[in-house]
Amino acid sequence: SWWQLVCCEKWELILRPIEGHGLWDGKEVFGALPKQTDYTGRIAVMTRATIRLSQLSRFWEHVDAIAQRMNNAPGFITSIGIGEVPWIKQATFSIWESKEDMKAFAYRLQEHADVVRKTRQEKWYSEELFVRFQIIDSKGSLKGNDPIKRNP
């Protein structure tokens, strides 16, 4: 396709949504998912939110510090930020060795837990979606490597 003319790398994942809740532009785009399963393997996670215009600065003032902590978190493999509508509709796609590692970062790391609390108390988002995926396959590269195969 046309993007291959300007593309230097391509990383493809085959994923199966296994847990989640929330909406994407008012729709359950992954269908009705359970909030929890007993899956314990390597996991991909997408968090997506529409940030209220009045809360943009509050959201963005926390991003760099949390991203740096995530990059150094136990079990973290990689992440990609996705801006569907720049600055307003944002998503983070991350991959973790296990759901337990991801939960330790998301809920037990004090800095992140504080930000999660602020998002609720201050109503930063007009819409949010959280989905966890089982990784079925991976091919290609991201920053010169396949992050899944580099961390067997």
Short mmCIF file of C-alpha atoms in Angstrom, two decimals:
data_model
loop_
_atom_site.label_atom_id
_atom_site.label_comp_id
_atom_site.label_asym_id
_atom_site.label_seq_id
_atom_site.Cartn_x
_atom_site.Cartn_y
_atom_site.Cartn_z
CA SER A 1 0.00 0.00 0.00
CA TRP A 2 0.94 3.70 -0.27
CA TRP A 3 2.34 4.03 3.26
CA GLN A 4 5.10 1.52 2.47
CA LEU A 5 6.72 4.24 0.34
CA VAL A 6 7.40 6.32 3.47
CA CYS A 7 7.54 3.56 6.07
CA CYS A 8 10.82 2.33 7.48
CA GLU A 9 9.37 -0.23 9.87
CA LYS A 10 6.19 -2.19 10.35
CA TRP A 11 5.16 -4.14 13.45
CA GLU A 12 2.02 -6.24 13.30
CA LEU A 13 0.23 -7.89 16.19
CA ILE A 14 -2.63 -10.33 16.19
CA LEU A 15 -4.59 -9.77 19.38
CA ARG A 16 -7.69 -11.20 21.02
CA PRO A 17 -9.64 -8.86 23.32
CA ILE A 18 -10.19 -10.66 26.62
CA GLU A 19 -11.17 -8.02 29.20
CA GLY A 20 -12.38 -4.48 29.16
CA HIS A 21 -14.94 -1.80 29.67
CA GLY A 22 -15.85 1.60 28.32
CA LEU A 23 -16.72 3.14 24.99
CA TRP A 24 -14.97 4.46 21.89
CA ASP A 25 -17.00 7.27 20.33
CA GLY A 26 -20.06 5.93 22.10
CA LYS A 27 -19.62 2.33 20.90
CA GLU A 28 -18.50 -0.97 22.42
CA VAL A 29 -16.02 -1.53 19.58
CA PHE A 30 -14.69 -4.79 21.04
CA GLY A 31 -18.12 -6.12 22.00
CA ALA A 32 -19.25 -6.89 25.52
CA LEU A 33 -16.16 -8.04 27.40
CA PRO A 34 -15.81 -9.33 30.94
CA LYS A 35 -14.06 -6.90 33.30
CA GLN A 36 -11.76 -9.68 34.57
CA THR A 37 -10.61 -13.13 33.43
CA ASP A 38 -8.16 -15.63 34.85
CA TYR A 39 -5.71 -15.08 31.96
CA THR A 40 -2.15 -14.79 33.34
CA GLY A 41 0.10 -14.65 30.26
CA ARG A 42 1.77 -11.78 28.44
CA ILE A 43 -0.77 -9.01 27.89
CA ALA A 44 -1.34 -5.99 25.66
CA VAL A 45 -3.35 -3.10 27.07
CA MET A 46 -5.04 -0.17 25.40
CA THR A 47 -6.27 2.77 27.42
CA ARG A 48 -8.10 5.43 25.42
CA ALA A 49 -9.78 8.60 26.60
CA THR A 50 -11.40 11.72 25.29
CA ILE A 51 -9.95 14.47 27.46
CA ARG A 52 -12.25 17.34 28.38
CA LEU A 53 -10.97 20.61 26.91
CA SER A 54 -11.07 22.18 30.38
CA GLN A 55 -8.78 19.40 31.69
CA LEU A 56 -6.16 19.25 28.92
CA SER A 57 -3.44 21.00 30.90
CA ARG A 58 -4.09 18.87 34.01
CA PHE A 59 -3.81 15.70 31.93
CA TRP A 60 -0.69 16.68 29.99
CA GLU A 61 1.23 17.95 33.02
CA HIS A 62 1.34 14.36 34.32
CA VAL A 63 2.15 12.46 31.12
CA ASP A 64 5.97 12.66 31.00
CA ALA A 65 6.54 11.58 34.61
CA ILE A 66 4.13 8.65 34.34
CA ALA A 67 5.57 7.55 30.97
CA GLN A 68 9.07 7.54 32.43
CA ARG A 69 7.93 5.44 35.41
CA MET A 70 6.18 3.02 33.05
CA ASN A 71 9.32 2.60 30.94
CA ASN A 72 11.19 1.46 34.06
CA ALA A 73 8.42 -0.65 35.60
CA PRO A 74 9.02 -4.36 36.24
CA GLY A 75 7.50 -6.46 33.45
CA PHE A 76 7.10 -3.54 31.03
CA ILE A 77 7.97 -4.50 27.44
CA THR A 78 7.00 -1.53 25.25
CA SER A 79 4.39 1.13 24.65
CA ILE A 80 3.12 3.39 21.91
CA GLY A 81 1.16 6.60 22.30
CA ILE A 82 -1.66 7.08 19.81
CA GLY A 83 -3.28 10.44 19.13
CA GLU A 84 -6.54 9.93 17.29
CA VAL A 85 -7.34 13.64 17.62
CA PRO A 86 -4.08 15.29 18.73
CA TRP A 87 -4.04 16.38 22.37
CA ILE A 88 -7.70 15.46 22.97
CA LYS A 89 -8.44 11.84 22.00
CA GLN A 90 -5.44 9.92 23.28
CA ALA A 91 -4.57 6.27 23.75
CA THR A 92 -1.67 4.34 25.18
CA PHE A 93 -0.99 0.84 23.89
CA SER A 94 1.37 -1.08 26.16
CA ILE A 95 2.67 -4.62 26.45
CA TRP A 96 3.53 -6.33 29.72
CA GLU A 97 5.04 -9.67 30.74
CA SER A 98 1.90 -10.37 32.78
CA LYS A 99 -1.36 -8.88 33.95
CA GLU A 100 0.11 -8.81 37.46
CA ASP A 101 3.03 -6.62 36.28
CA MET A 102 0.61 -4.26 34.54
CA LYS A 103 -1.65 -4.06 37.59
CA ALA A 104 1.33 -3.39 39.87
CA PHE A 105 2.18 -0.36 37.75
CA ALA A 106 -1.38 0.83 37.20
CA TYR A 107 -2.76 0.43 40.71
CA ARG A 108 0.12 0.01 43.18
CA LEU A 109 2.67 2.53 41.89
CA GLN A 110 1.74 5.57 43.98
CA GLU A 111 2.33 8.18 41.27
CA HIS A 112 0.09 6.41 38.77
CA ALA A 113 -2.55 5.57 41.36
CA ASP A 114 -2.66 9.27 42.30
CA VAL A 115 -3.19 10.28 38.67
CA VAL A 116 -5.96 7.68 38.26
CA ARG A 117 -7.64 9.11 41.37
CA LYS A 118 -7.35 12.66 39.97
CA THR A 119 -8.91 11.61 36.65
CA ARG A 120 -12.00 10.46 38.57
CA GLN A 121 -12.20 13.28 41.10
CA GLU A 122 -11.55 16.07 38.60
CA LYS A 123 -13.47 14.42 35.73
CA TRP A 124 -10.68 14.73 33.17
CA TYR A 125 -12.37 12.47 30.61
CA SER A 126 -15.69 12.68 28.83
CA GLU A 127 -15.22 9.07 27.65
CA GLU A 128 -12.78 6.26 28.40
CA LEU A 129 -12.03 2.74 27.25
CA PHE A 130 -9.78 0.10 28.82
CA VAL A 131 -9.13 -3.16 26.95
CA ARG A 132 -6.71 -6.00 27.65
CA PHE A 133 -5.65 -8.37 24.89
CA GLN A 134 -4.08 -11.80 24.65
CA ILE A 135 -1.17 -11.65 22.20
CA ILE A 136 -1.63 -14.31 19.52
CA ASP A 137 1.24 -13.42 17.17
CA SER A 138 3.79 -10.73 16.43
CA LYS A 139 5.87 -9.98 13.35
CA GLY A 140 7.95 -7.13 12.03
CA SER A 141 9.83 -4.59 14.09
CA LEU A 142 9.51 -1.56 16.31
CA LYS A 143 12.72 0.43 16.81
CA GLY A 144 14.64 -2.31 15.02
CA ASN A 145 13.31 -5.32 16.95
CA ASP A 146 10.17 -7.34 17.49
CA PRO A 147 9.49 -6.46 21.16
CA ILE A 148 7.63 -9.73 21.73
CA LYS A 149 10.33 -11.99 20.32
CA ARG A 150 13.12 -9.93 21.87
CA ASN A 151 11.62 -10.72 25.30
CA PRO A 152 10.68 -14.40 24.95
#
